[in-house]
Each structure stands twice: as structure tokens, then as C-alpha cells.
């Protein structure tokens, strides 16, 4: 068996062995996507082929699983090894996936210029190499994918990213006038072929600094006006995209409108809960306690914040003074950890007067002690009998309902995903994460509705897999016989 990541100095990304997933043929619900791709030759009925910018054949296939198990992608590229950096999912929307593949994966630092970007359509079994944006200021977390006209074989798409933030002051250099940033936009030229599309760059600015008054920062905290933690597509007629700073607020921009100056809306998040003020002051990663998502069923933006109290040991003095004088030992007991989760929602399309942070409405308030069910499952996976005893953080909101996926990480038991229904206060399930991968106590997965855009049975019967594998092999032979550029 190949060595696993973390098992030794020789472990590489290419040595990861994809897990065997339970059959979920016909499943059309939400999935959790593992954003780190496996390197494996496992074609199925979603397999698609293309060539890298260096002329190497690349095969991609999608392997679905019901949450809280992770769905994943398998990439196969003969002649290209991945010792350090894994190909990854940058963004998804409807039935489309944006992938970034390091073409020089021996580099310790993977940049835009050392990566290829591919647009993958599992349903249509299409894979397209996109032009490079030629800007290393674009981060994966600040990049969104927008499906235009459906996620099947028809319809075009757009990729939107923001970067290069900076302040603009008056002539005296003392008064802040606005914050500016660059909007990078790629739009495909047609629904049948993505050739001919191009990247454009537009300078945009935030003039109404709403969040500075709604969520002012302590003098000790030094942050840009906006630091994108994640991006997602809201959609609508104007192609609205959201860029989220999980400490402060959301930027909503209409990226496909023909207007020369797209509408920009700045929506502050609710102020941090009292128990999290210290985390903000310390500059901690807000993803530890917060997440934002779009609910397409209710067409609203959802937000969750957790207040986490870790377990702690409390030591007390002996009961009597005389016992203490005689050197009586202190007593100690463990106070178990706990958490509280609060969810909010706001209409995805603001009124004509603009959005306000006062538009947020509380949906659920749940404490860990109130969540029922799953004791046997938790004990098996984590060694803990009840949910409050399981250390959790990094919430990931479901786009479907009031489920939140929580990451649990312990040195002894490893990492797992815990699914909690906040509305009904029940444990929906839990699943171990792949021990081959290093999640670094941070989730490298995202919620996606991609399975809704796959035809029934696309995940594959054995007969379909065999037919697809034959087609893929034939395409591989044709592509490998072509001279490289």
C-alpha cells in the first residue's frame, strides 16, 4: 500500500488513496465537496478529458457521497506528479466546477502563473482549459463562479475575483475618502465553446464606509476595510456575486450587468457576540466561529456565529482551613466544553433603497446541551458520549436547510465532520475525514448543490462506468499521441 500523507517524509499528494464511497445513485441533494482533489485514474460516467497548458492529457471525474461523508474529485494526468500541492476546487455554481491544477507542482509556493484553471461540467462530461488571469493578486478565497443559463451542456459562465485593496486619502493624507479594489472578470464567449473568452479588469471603490460605523474596530486591530474569506454566487438577472469578510461584512456586486458602473452594495454582518470580542481583538481567523452561505430555496443569505467554551480544569482549595494548613491537596474537576450557535438570514435581493445591517433576522439559537441523539455514533467515532463533550469549531452552513457542519479535531481520534440540525436540535450524523490528508484543524470542504444538476444515474452504474472508461482510454491514446507544446 502506498504511504499516506503524514506517514513519512516520502508521502506526497500523488500517494493519497481515494476512499471507497457508498453507492448514492440517484441522489440529488446537497453534498460536501472535498476541495483537495485525489490523483487517481478512476473514470466513471462523469469523466472528462482536456489538455494542460503544457500539452499533457488531464482526466477529471466526480465521485458523490451523501453528507456528512465528503464527495471528491479524481484527477489523472500521466507525466505530471504532485509531490507538494494538490489540485483543488476553487468554486462551484449550479452544475459547474472551477478547478486549479498546479502545472509546476514542485514549487513550494503555488501561484496563479504556475497553475492552470479548468471549467468542469460533470453532467456534460466537458473539461475546458481557461486563459490565465495573469495576476497573482487573485486568491482562491476571493474567486466566484457564476453559471449563466443553467449548469448542463448549455449556458455560459463567468469567473469573478477581487484583489489589490487599498485606501485613497485626501490631499492632506489624513482623511480617508474611499477604499478601492480591482474586479477581475472572465466571461465565456458562447454556450458551446469557451474559446474566445477574455479577462477584464475594472477598478471599483467603496465610498460609503458603512461598516466603520456599524462594526467599528478597536484601535489595536489593524485590518483592511475588507478581507475576503470566501466568495459565492447569489445569482439573479444581474449575476450578483458576494465577497465575504467574516469579521465585518459582505460586498455584493452585479458582475454580468451591461451597466458601465455595476452596483456595489456593502452589507455589514451583525456585531460579534460578546464571547467573541477577544477573538476579534486577537486577529483570529473568523472562520473558526462564523460562516455565510446562500439559500437558493428561500433565496436568502444565511449567517451563523458560534460562541465556543472549551473544556477546562478547575482546581479548588481543601474544604477547611486546617486541612489546607496540613498540606491538604487541592481538588480538581473538569468543566466540559460547550457552544452556542446563532443563525441569521436576510433577503438575497435588497430593496431599491439598499441593504442595511438591520435587515438581519435571527432564525435559530441553539446550545450544545440541547442537541439530542447520536450518542452511540459519537462514542464510536470520537470516544465521547455526548455532543457537548466533542470539541467542534469551523461551522459550514448548509444551503438546503438549517443544518450546520462542524469540524471536530483531536490528536487521538483524528478529524471528523458532525452534522447538526439547528432548527430541530438534533444530531443528523457524523463521519471521519480522510486521515491521509492534513486538514490542519480547518475545513477544506464546502457545501454544494452540484448533484441536482446531474442526470439520474450519472454517478454511475457499472455498465456506464465500463463504457465511459473505454471512451476515456481512447481519448487518452489520441491525446498522448499528439506532440507536446
CSV table of C-alpha atoms in Angstrom, one decimal:
chain,number,residue,atom,x,y,z
A,1,UNK,CA,0.0,0.0,0.0
A,2,UNK,CA,1.3,3.5,-0.8
A,3,UNK,CA,2.3,5.6,2.1
A,4,UNK,CA,-0.2,8.1,3.4
A,5,UNK,CA,0.3,11.8,3.8
A,6,UNK,CA,1.9,12.5,7.2
A,7,UNK,CA,3.1,8.9,7.5
A,8,UNK,CA,6.7,9.8,6.5
A,9,UNK,CA,8.9,12.1,4.6
A,10,UNK,CA,8.2,10.3,1.3
A,11,UNK,CA,4.5,10.9,1.4
A,12,UNK,CA,3.2,13.0,-1.5
A,13,UNK,CA,-0.2,14.3,-2.7
A,14,UNK,CA,0.0,11.7,-5.5
A,15,UNK,CA,0.1,8.9,-2.9
A,16,UNK,CA,-3.3,9.6,-1.5
A,17,UNK,CA,-5.7,6.7,-2.0
A,18,UNK,CA,-9.3,7.8,-2.7
A,19,UNK,CA,-11.7,6.3,-0.2
A,20,UNK,CA,-14.4,3.9,-1.3
A,21,UNK,CA,-17.8,5.7,-1.1
A,22,UNK,CA,-21.2,4.1,-0.5
A,23,UNK,CA,-23.5,3.9,-3.5
A,24,UNK,CA,-25.7,7.0,-3.8
A,25,UNK,CA,-27.1,6.6,-7.3
A,26,UNK,CA,-30.0,8.9,-7.9
A,27,UNK,CA,-29.1,11.2,-5.0
A,28,UNK,CA,-29.9,14.8,-5.9
A,29,UNK,CA,-29.4,16.6,-2.6
A,30,UNK,CA,-26.6,18.8,-1.2
A,31,UNK,CA,-23.1,17.4,-0.9
A,32,UNK,CA,-19.9,18.3,1.0
A,33,UNK,CA,-17.1,18.7,-1.6
A,34,UNK,CA,-13.6,17.8,-0.6
A,35,UNK,CA,-11.7,20.8,-2.1
A,36,UNK,CA,-8.4,18.8,-2.3
A,37,UNK,CA,-8.5,16.5,-5.3
A,38,UNK,CA,-7.2,13.0,-5.4
A,39,UNK,CA,-4.7,11.9,-8.1
A,40,UNK,CA,-6.1,8.7,-9.4
A,41,UNK,CA,-7.2,7.0,-12.6
A,42,UNK,CA,-10.8,6.3,-11.6
A,43,UNK,CA,-13.0,7.2,-14.6
A,44,UNK,CA,-16.8,7.0,-14.2
A,45,UNK,CA,-19.8,8.4,-16.1
A,46,UNK,CA,-18.7,11.9,-15.3
A,47,UNK,CA,-15.2,11.6,-16.6
A,48,UNK,CA,-14.0,14.4,-18.9
A,49,UNK,CA,-10.7,15.0,-20.8
A,50,UNK,CA,-8.7,18.0,-21.7
A,51,UNK,CA,-5.0,19.0,-22.1
A,52,UNK,CA,-3.0,21.2,-19.7
A,53,UNK,CA,-1.2,24.3,-21.0
A,54,UNK,CA,1.9,22.1,-21.4
A,55,UNK,CA,0.1,19.6,-23.6
A,56,UNK,CA,-0.4,16.8,-21.1
A,57,UNK,CA,-3.7,14.9,-21.0
A,58,UNK,CA,-5.8,15.5,-18.0
A,59,UNK,CA,-8.8,13.4,-16.9
A,60,UNK,CA,-11.3,14.6,-14.2
A,61,UNK,CA,-14.1,12.6,-12.6
A,62,UNK,CA,-16.6,13.3,-9.8
A,63,UNK,CA,-17.4,10.8,-7.1
A,64,UNK,CA,-20.5,11.7,-5.0
A,65,UNK,CA,-21.4,10.8,-1.4
A,66,UNK,CA,-24.2,11.7,0.9
A,67,UNK,CA,-23.2,14.1,3.7
A,68,UNK,CA,-21.6,14.2,6.1
A,69,UNK,CA,-19.3,12.0,4.0
A,70,UNK,CA,-17.2,14.0,1.6
A,71,UNK,CA,-17.7,13.8,-2.2
A,72,UNK,CA,-14.5,14.2,-4.1
A,73,UNK,CA,-12.8,14.7,-7.5
A,74,UNK,CA,-10.2,12.4,-9.0
A,75,UNK,CA,-7.6,13.8,-11.5
A,76,UNK,CA,-5.4,11.7,-13.7
A,77,UNK,CA,-2.5,13.4,-15.6
A,78,UNK,CA,0.1,11.0,-16.9
A,79,UNK,CA,3.6,12.6,-16.8
A,80,UNK,CA,2.7,15.1,-14.0
A,81,UNK,CA,3.4,14.3,-10.4
A,82,UNK,CA,2.1,16.3,-7.4
A,83,UNK,CA,4.6,15.9,-4.5
A,84,UNK,CA,3.7,19.1,-2.7
A,85,UNK,CA,0.5,20.8,-3.9
A,86,UNK,CA,-2.9,19.2,-4.6
A,87,UNK,CA,-5.2,20.3,-7.4
A,88,UNK,CA,-8.1,21.9,-5.8
A,89,UNK,CA,-11.7,23.1,-6.2
A,90,UNK,CA,-11.8,26.9,-6.4
A,91,UNK,CA,-15.5,27.4,-6.7
A,92,UNK,CA,-18.8,25.7,-7.8
A,93,UNK,CA,-22.1,27.0,-9.0
A,94,UNK,CA,-25.1,25.0,-10.3
A,95,UNK,CA,-23.5,22.2,-12.3
A,96,UNK,CA,-20.2,23.8,-12.9
A,97,UNK,CA,-16.8,23.4,-11.1
A,98,UNK,CA,-13.7,25.7,-11.3
A,99,UNK,CA,-10.5,23.7,-10.7
A,100,UNK,CA,-7.0,24.9,-10.2
A,101,UNK,CA,-4.2,22.5,-11.2
A,102,UNK,CA,-0.6,23.3,-10.4
A,103,UNK,CA,1.4,22.7,-13.6
A,104,UNK,CA,4.7,23.2,-11.8
A,105,UNK,CA,3.8,21.4,-8.6
A,106,UNK,CA,7.4,21.2,-7.3
A,107,UNK,CA,7.2,24.8,-6.4
A,108,UNK,CA,6.8,25.3,-2.7
A,109,UNK,CA,4.6,28.4,-3.4
A,110,UNK,CA,1.8,27.8,-5.9
A,111,UNK,CA,0.9,31.0,-7.8
A,112,UNK,CA,-1.7,32.0,-10.4
A,113,UNK,CA,1.1,31.9,-13.1
A,114,UNK,CA,2.1,28.4,-12.1
A,115,UNK,CA,-1.4,26.9,-12.3
A,116,UNK,CA,-3.9,26.0,-15.0
A,117,UNK,CA,-7.6,26.8,-14.5
A,118,UNK,CA,-10.2,24.3,-15.8
A,119,UNK,CA,-14.0,24.6,-16.1
A,120,UNK,CA,-15.6,21.2,-15.5
A,121,UNK,CA,-19.1,20.2,-16.4
A,122,UNK,CA,-19.7,16.7,-14.9
A,123,UNK,CA,-23.2,16.2,-16.5
A,124,UNK,CA,-22.0,17.1,-20.0
A,125,UNK,CA,-18.6,15.4,-19.4
A,126,UNK,CA,-16.8,18.5,-20.5
A,127,UNK,CA,-13.5,20.0,-19.4
A,128,UNK,CA,-12.1,23.3,-20.7
A,129,UNK,CA,-8.8,25.0,-20.1
A,130,UNK,CA,-9.3,28.7,-19.3
A,131,UNK,CA,-6.9,31.5,-20.1
A,132,UNK,CA,-4.7,32.5,-17.2
A,133,UNK,CA,-5.8,35.7,-15.4
A,134,UNK,CA,-2.1,36.8,-15.3
A,135,UNK,CA,-2.5,38.3,-11.9
A,136,UNK,CA,-1.0,36.9,-8.7
A,137,UNK,CA,-3.2,39.2,-6.6
A,138,UNK,CA,-6.2,36.9,-7.1
A,139,UNK,CA,-6.8,34.4,-4.2
A,140,UNK,CA,-8.9,31.3,-4.4
A,141,UNK,CA,-11.0,32.5,-1.5
A,142,UNK,CA,-11.9,35.7,-3.4
A,143,UNK,CA,-12.9,33.9,-6.6
A,144,UNK,CA,-16.5,33.0,-7.5
A,145,UNK,CA,-18.0,31.0,-10.4
A,146,UNK,CA,-21.3,32.1,-12.0
A,147,UNK,CA,-23.4,29.8,-14.2
A,148,UNK,CA,-25.4,31.7,-16.8
A,149,UNK,CA,-28.3,29.8,-18.3
A,150,UNK,CA,-28.0,26.5,-16.4
A,151,UNK,CA,-25.3,24.1,-15.4
A,152,UNK,CA,-25.8,21.5,-18.1
A,153,UNK,CA,-24.3,21.4,-21.6
A,154,UNK,CA,-25.9,24.7,-22.4
A,155,UNK,CA,-25.4,28.1,-20.9
A,156,UNK,CA,-22.3,30.2,-20.5
A,157,UNK,CA,-20.5,31.2,-17.3
A,158,UNK,CA,-18.4,33.9,-15.7
A,159,UNK,CA,-15.5,33.9,-13.2
A,160,UNK,CA,-15.2,36.9,-10.9
A,161,UNK,CA,-12.5,37.7,-8.4
A,162,UNK,CA,-11.4,40.8,-6.4
A,163,UNK,CA,-8.0,41.9,-5.2
A,164,UNK,CA,-5.5,44.7,-4.8
A,165,UNK,CA,-7.2,46.5,-2.0
A,166,UNK,CA,-6.0,50.0,-1.0
A,167,UNK,CA,-7.1,53.2,0.7
A,168,UNK,CA,-7.5,56.6,-1.0
A,169,UNK,CA,-6.9,59.8,1.1
A,170,UNK,CA,-7.5,63.4,0.5
A,171,UNK,CA,-4.6,65.8,-0.4
A,172,UNK,CA,-3.6,66.2,3.2
A,173,UNK,CA,-3.2,62.5,3.6
A,174,UNK,CA,-5.3,62.5,6.8
A,175,UNK,CA,-8.9,61.9,5.7
A,176,UNK,CA,-9.9,58.6,4.2
A,177,UNK,CA,-12.1,59.1,1.2
A,178,UNK,CA,-12.7,55.6,0.0
A,179,UNK,CA,-11.3,52.1,-0.5
A,180,UNK,CA,-10.5,50.8,-4.0
A,181,UNK,CA,-10.0,47.4,-5.4
A,182,UNK,CA,-9.7,45.6,-8.7
A,183,UNK,CA,-12.5,43.4,-10.1
A,184,UNK,CA,-11.3,40.7,-12.4
A,185,UNK,CA,-13.9,39.2,-14.6
A,186,UNK,CA,-13.8,36.4,-17.2
A,187,UNK,CA,-16.9,35.6,-19.3
A,188,UNK,CA,-17.2,32.8,-21.8
A,189,UNK,CA,-18.0,33.8,-25.3
A,190,UNK,CA,-20.6,31.1,-26.0
A,191,UNK,CA,-22.5,28.2,-24.5
A,192,UNK,CA,-20.9,25.6,-26.7
A,193,UNK,CA,-17.3,26.6,-26.7
A,194,UNK,CA,-15.3,28.6,-24.1
A,195,UNK,CA,-12.7,29.7,-26.6
A,196,UNK,CA,-12.6,33.4,-27.3
A,197,UNK,CA,-13.4,34.5,-23.7
A,198,UNK,CA,-11.1,37.0,-22.1
A,199,UNK,CA,-10.3,38.5,-18.7
A,200,UNK,CA,-11.1,42.2,-18.0
A,201,UNK,CA,-10.1,44.3,-15.0
A,202,UNK,CA,-12.1,47.1,-13.6
A,203,UNK,CA,-11.2,49.5,-10.7
A,204,UNK,CA,-14.0,49.8,-8.2
A,205,UNK,CA,-14.4,51.7,-4.9
A,206,UNK,CA,-16.3,51.6,-1.7
A,207,UNK,CA,-17.3,55.2,-0.8
A,208,UNK,CA,-20.0,54.7,1.8
A,209,UNK,CA,-17.9,53.2,4.6
A,210,UNK,CA,-21.0,51.7,6.4
A,211,UNK,CA,-19.2,49.0,8.4
A,212,UNK,CA,-16.8,51.5,10.0
A,213,UNK,CA,-19.8,52.8,11.9
A,214,UNK,CA,-21.8,49.6,12.2
A,215,UNK,CA,-18.9,47.4,13.3
A,216,UNK,CA,-16.0,49.8,14.3
A,217,UNK,CA,-12.7,48.1,15.1
A,218,UNK,CA,-10.6,48.7,18.3
A,219,UNK,CA,-7.5,50.8,17.7
A,220,UNK,CA,-5.3,47.8,18.3
A,221,UNK,CA,-6.8,45.9,15.4
A,222,UNK,CA,-5.2,46.6,12.0
A,223,UNK,CA,-7.2,45.3,9.1
A,224,UNK,CA,-8.1,46.3,5.6
A,225,UNK,CA,-11.6,47.6,5.1
A,226,UNK,CA,-12.4,44.2,3.6
A,227,UNK,CA,-10.5,40.9,3.7
A,228,UNK,CA,-12.3,38.3,1.7
A,229,UNK,CA,-12.6,34.9,3.5
A,230,UNK,CA,-14.9,33.4,0.9
A,231,UNK,CA,-17.0,34.2,-2.2
A,232,UNK,CA,-20.2,32.7,-3.5
A,233,UNK,CA,-22.7,33.4,-6.2
A,234,UNK,CA,-26.1,34.9,-5.3
A,235,UNK,CA,-27.3,34.9,-8.9
A,236,UNK,CA,-30.3,36.7,-10.3
A,237,UNK,CA,-30.8,38.6,-13.5
A,238,UNK,CA,-27.7,40.8,-13.0
A,239,UNK,CA,-25.4,38.0,-11.9
A,240,UNK,CA,-24.8,39.1,-8.3
A,241,UNK,CA,-21.7,37.8,-6.5
A,242,UNK,CA,-20.9,38.1,-2.8
A,243,UNK,CA,-17.5,38.5,-1.3
A,244,UNK,CA,-17.5,37.9,2.4
A,245,UNK,CA,-15.3,39.3,5.2
A,246,UNK,CA,-16.4,37.1,8.0
A,247,UNK,CA,-15.5,39.6,10.7
A,248,UNK,CA,-17.1,42.6,9.1
A,249,UNK,CA,-19.4,42.3,6.1
A,250,UNK,CA,-20.4,41.3,2.6
A,251,UNK,CA,-19.8,43.1,-0.7
A,252,UNK,CA,-22.5,42.4,-3.3
A,253,UNK,CA,-21.6,43.2,-6.9
A,254,UNK,CA,-23.6,42.7,-10.1
A,255,UNK,CA,-20.9,41.3,-12.4
A,256,UNK,CA,-22.9,40.5,-15.6
A,257,UNK,CA,-24.8,43.7,-16.0
A,258,UNK,CA,-24.1,45.9,-19.0
A,259,UNK,CA,-24.0,49.0,-16.9
A,260,UNK,CA,-20.6,50.7,-17.0
A,261,UNK,CA,-20.6,51.1,-13.2
A,262,UNK,CA,-22.0,47.9,-11.6
A,263,UNK,CA,-24.0,48.4,-8.5
A,264,UNK,CA,-21.9,47.7,-5.3
A,265,UNK,CA,-23.7,47.1,-2.0
A,266,UNK,CA,-21.8,46.9,1.3
A,267,UNK,CA,-23.7,44.9,3.9
A,268,UNK,CA,-22.2,44.7,7.4
A,269,UNK,CA,-22.6,41.5,9.4
A,270,UNK,CA,-24.2,41.6,12.9
A,271,UNK,CA,-21.8,42.7,15.5
A,272,UNK,CA,-19.7,39.9,17.1
A,273,UNK,CA,-21.2,38.1,20.1
A,274,UNK,CA,-19.8,39.1,23.4
A,275,UNK,CA,-17.9,35.8,23.8
A,276,UNK,CA,-16.0,36.5,20.6
A,277,UNK,CA,-14.8,40.1,21.2
A,278,UNK,CA,-11.5,38.8,22.3
A,279,UNK,CA,-11.0,36.7,19.1
A,280,UNK,CA,-11.6,39.8,17.0
A,281,UNK,CA,-9.1,41.7,19.1
A,282,UNK,CA,-6.5,39.0,18.7
A,283,UNK,CA,-7.0,38.9,14.9
A,284,UNK,CA,-8.1,35.3,15.0
A,285,UNK,CA,-9.4,33.5,11.9
A,286,UNK,CA,-13.2,34.3,11.9
A,287,UNK,CA,-13.9,31.0,10.1
A,288,UNK,CA,-13.3,29.4,13.5
A,289,UNK,CA,-16.7,30.6,14.6
A,290,UNK,CA,-18.6,32.1,11.6
A,291,UNK,CA,-19.9,31.2,8.1
A,292,UNK,CA,-22.1,32.8,5.4
A,293,UNK,CA,-24.0,31.0,2.7
A,294,UNK,CA,-26.7,31.5,0.1
A,295,UNK,CA,-30.0,29.5,0.4
A,296,UNK,CA,-31.4,29.1,-3.1
A,297,UNK,CA,-34.6,27.5,-1.8
A,298,UNK,CA,-35.5,30.6,0.3
A,299,UNK,CA,-33.4,33.0,-1.8
A,300,UNK,CA,-31.8,34.5,1.3
A,301,UNK,CA,-28.3,35.0,2.7
A,302,UNK,CA,-27.6,32.9,5.8
A,303,UNK,CA,-25.1,33.6,8.6
A,304,UNK,CA,-24.0,31.6,11.6
A,305,UNK,CA,-21.9,32.5,14.6
A,306,UNK,CA,-20.8,30.2,17.4
A,307,UNK,CA,-19.6,31.0,20.9
A,308,UNK,CA,-17.3,28.2,21.9
A,309,UNK,CA,-16.3,27.5,25.5
A,310,UNK,CA,-13.5,24.8,25.6
A,311,UNK,CA,-13.4,22.2,28.4
A,312,UNK,CA,-11.2,23.3,31.3
A,313,UNK,CA,-9.8,22.0,34.6
A,314,UNK,CA,-10.8,23.9,37.7
A,315,UNK,CA,-8.8,23.4,40.9
A,316,UNK,CA,-10.3,24.3,44.3
A,317,UNK,CA,-8.8,24.6,47.8
A,318,UNK,CA,-9.5,22.0,50.5
A,319,UNK,CA,-12.8,22.3,52.3
A,320,UNK,CA,-11.3,23.5,55.6
A,321,UNK,CA,-8.5,25.9,56.7
A,322,UNK,CA,-6.9,23.3,59.0
A,323,UNK,CA,-6.8,20.8,56.1
A,324,UNK,CA,-5.1,23.4,54.0
A,325,UNK,CA,-2.5,24.1,56.7
A,326,UNK,CA,-1.7,20.4,57.0
A,327,UNK,CA,-0.9,20.5,53.3
A,328,UNK,CA,-4.1,19.0,52.0
A,329,UNK,CA,-4.1,18.6,48.3
A,330,UNK,CA,-6.2,20.7,46.0
A,331,UNK,CA,-9.2,19.1,44.4
A,332,UNK,CA,-9.8,19.4,40.7
A,333,UNK,CA,-12.6,18.7,38.3
A,334,UNK,CA,-13.3,19.2,34.6
A,335,UNK,CA,-15.9,21.5,33.4
A,336,UNK,CA,-17.0,20.1,30.0
A,337,UNK,CA,-16.9,22.3,26.9
A,338,UNK,CA,-20.0,23.8,25.3
A,339,UNK,CA,-21.1,26.0,22.5
A,340,UNK,CA,-23.9,28.2,21.3
A,341,UNK,CA,-24.9,28.7,17.7
A,342,UNK,CA,-27.0,31.6,16.4
A,343,UNK,CA,-28.2,31.7,12.8
A,344,UNK,CA,-29.4,34.8,10.9
A,345,UNK,CA,-30.9,35.4,7.5
A,346,UNK,CA,-31.5,38.3,5.1
A,347,UNK,CA,-33.2,38.6,1.7
A,348,UNK,CA,-30.7,37.9,-1.0
A,349,UNK,CA,-32.1,40.8,-3.2
A,350,UNK,CA,-32.1,44.0,-1.3
A,351,UNK,CA,-34.7,46.7,-1.8
A,352,UNK,CA,-34.2,49.7,-4.0
A,353,UNK,CA,-33.1,51.7,-1.1
A,354,UNK,CA,-30.1,49.4,-0.5
A,355,UNK,CA,-29.3,46.9,2.3
A,356,UNK,CA,-28.7,47.6,5.9
A,357,UNK,CA,-27.2,45.5,8.6
A,358,UNK,CA,-30.5,46.0,10.4
A,359,UNK,CA,-32.1,43.7,7.8
A,360,UNK,CA,-30.6,40.6,9.5
A,361,UNK,CA,-33.2,38.5,11.3
A,362,UNK,CA,-32.4,35.8,13.9
A,363,UNK,CA,-33.5,32.3,12.9
A,364,UNK,CA,-32.2,29.9,15.5
A,365,UNK,CA,-30.4,30.0,18.8
A,366,UNK,CA,-29.1,26.6,20.0
A,367,UNK,CA,-26.8,25.4,22.8
A,368,UNK,CA,-24.9,22.2,22.5
A,369,UNK,CA,-26.5,20.7,25.7
A,370,UNK,CA,-29.9,20.9,23.9
A,371,UNK,CA,-28.9,18.8,20.9
A,372,UNK,CA,-30.3,15.3,21.1
A,373,UNK,CA,-29.4,12.0,19.5
A,374,UNK,CA,-26.4,10.2,18.1
A,375,UNK,CA,-24.7,9.2,21.4
A,376,UNK,CA,-23.6,5.7,20.1
A,377,UNK,CA,-22.3,7.1,16.8
A,378,UNK,CA,-20.3,9.9,18.6
A,379,UNK,CA,-18.9,7.4,21.1
A,380,UNK,CA,-17.7,5.1,18.2
A,381,UNK,CA,-16.1,7.9,16.2
A,382,UNK,CA,-14.8,10.3,18.9
A,383,UNK,CA,-14.8,8.4,22.1
A,384,UNK,CA,-17.2,11.0,23.6
A,385,UNK,CA,-20.7,10.0,24.6
A,386,UNK,CA,-22.5,13.4,24.2
A,387,UNK,CA,-22.2,16.3,21.7
A,388,UNK,CA,-21.0,18.9,24.3
A,389,UNK,CA,-18.1,16.6,25.0
A,390,UNK,CA,-17.0,16.7,21.4
A,391,UNK,CA,-14.7,19.7,20.6
A,392,UNK,CA,-16.1,21.4,17.5
A,393,UNK,CA,-15.5,24.6,15.5
A,394,UNK,CA,-15.4,26.0,11.9
A,395,UNK,CA,-19.1,25.9,11.0
A,396,UNK,CA,-20.1,25.3,7.4
A,397,UNK,CA,-23.7,26.2,6.6
A,398,UNK,CA,-26.0,24.0,4.5
A,399,UNK,CA,-27.6,25.8,1.6
A,400,UNK,CA,-30.6,23.4,1.8
A,401,UNK,CA,-31.9,23.7,5.4
A,402,UNK,CA,-30.8,24.6,8.9
A,403,UNK,CA,-28.1,22.0,9.1
A,404,UNK,CA,-24.6,23.2,10.1
A,405,UNK,CA,-21.5,21.0,9.6
A,406,UNK,CA,-18.9,21.3,12.3
A,407,UNK,CA,-15.3,20.2,12.3
A,408,UNK,CA,-14.0,18.2,15.2
A,409,UNK,CA,-10.3,17.5,15.6
A,410,UNK,CA,-8.4,15.6,18.3
A,411,UNK,CA,-4.9,14.2,18.4
A,412,UNK,CA,-6.1,10.8,19.4
A,413,UNK,CA,-9.2,10.3,17.2
A,414,UNK,CA,-8.3,12.5,14.2
A,415,UNK,CA,-10.8,14.6,12.4
A,416,UNK,CA,-14.5,14.2,11.6
A,417,UNK,CA,-17.5,16.2,10.4
A,418,UNK,CA,-20.5,16.5,12.7
A,419,UNK,CA,-23.9,17.5,11.1
A,420,UNK,CA,-26.3,19.2,13.4
A,421,UNK,CA,-29.9,20.3,12.6
A,422,UNK,CA,-30.2,23.6,14.4
A,423,UNK,CA,-33.9,24.0,13.8
A,424,UNK,CA,-34.8,20.7,15.3
A,425,UNK,CA,-31.9,20.5,17.7
A,426,UNK,CA,-30.8,17.0,16.6
A,427,UNK,CA,-27.6,15.3,15.5
A,428,UNK,CA,-28.0,14.3,11.9
A,429,UNK,CA,-24.8,12.4,11.5
A,430,UNK,CA,-21.0,12.3,11.8
A,431,UNK,CA,-18.2,11.0,9.5
A,432,UNK,CA,-14.5,10.5,9.8
A,433,UNK,CA,-12.3,12.6,7.5
A,434,UNK,CA,-9.6,11.0,5.4
A,435,UNK,CA,-6.5,10.6,7.7
A,436,UNK,CA,-4.2,10.7,4.6
A,437,UNK,CA,-4.9,14.4,4.2
A,438,UNK,CA,-3.8,17.1,6.6
A,439,UNK,CA,-6.8,19.4,7.3
A,440,UNK,CA,-4.7,21.5,9.8
A,441,UNK,CA,-7.8,21.7,12.0
A,442,UNK,CA,-9.5,23.8,9.3
A,443,UNK,CA,-12.1,22.5,6.9
A,444,UNK,CA,-11.1,22.1,3.3
A,445,UNK,CA,-14.6,21.2,2.2
A,446,UNK,CA,-17.6,23.2,1.0
A,447,UNK,CA,-21.3,22.7,0.6
A,448,UNK,CA,-22.5,22.3,-3.0
A,449,UNK,CA,-25.7,21.5,-4.9
A,450,UNK,CA,-23.9,20.1,-7.9
A,451,UNK,CA,-25.8,16.7,-7.6
A,452,UNK,CA,-29.0,18.5,-8.5
A,453,UNK,CA,-27.6,19.2,-12.0
A,454,UNK,CA,-26.5,15.6,-12.7
A,455,UNK,CA,-28.9,13.3,-14.6
A,456,UNK,CA,-30.2,10.4,-12.6
A,457,UNK,CA,-27.7,7.7,-12.6
A,458,UNK,CA,-24.7,9.8,-13.7
A,459,UNK,CA,-22.9,8.8,-10.5
A,460,UNK,CA,-22.8,5.6,-12.4
A,461,UNK,CA,-23.9,2.0,-12.9
A,462,UNK,CA,-21.1,-0.5,-13.6
A,463,UNK,CA,-22.1,-0.8,-17.2
A,464,UNK,CA,-21.9,3.0,-17.7
A,465,UNK,CA,-18.6,3.1,-16.0
A,466,UNK,CA,-17.2,0.5,-18.3
A,467,UNK,CA,-18.5,2.3,-21.4
A,468,UNK,CA,-17.1,5.6,-20.2
A,469,UNK,CA,-13.7,4.1,-19.3
A,470,UNK,CA,-13.4,2.8,-22.9
A,471,UNK,CA,-14.2,6.2,-24.3
A,472,UNK,CA,-11.7,7.9,-21.9
A,473,UNK,CA,-9.0,5.4,-22.8
A,474,UNK,CA,-9.5,6.1,-26.5
A,475,UNK,CA,-9.2,9.9,-25.9
A,476,UNK,CA,-6.1,9.4,-23.8
A,477,UNK,CA,-4.5,7.5,-26.6
A,478,UNK,CA,-5.3,10.2,-29.0
A,479,UNK,CA,-4.1,13.0,-26.8
A,480,UNK,CA,-0.8,11.3,-25.7
A,481,UNK,CA,0.0,10.7,-29.4
A,482,UNK,CA,-0.1,14.4,-30.0
A,483,UNK,CA,3.2,16.3,-29.7
A,484,UNK,CA,3.5,18.5,-26.6
A,485,UNK,CA,3.8,22.2,-27.0
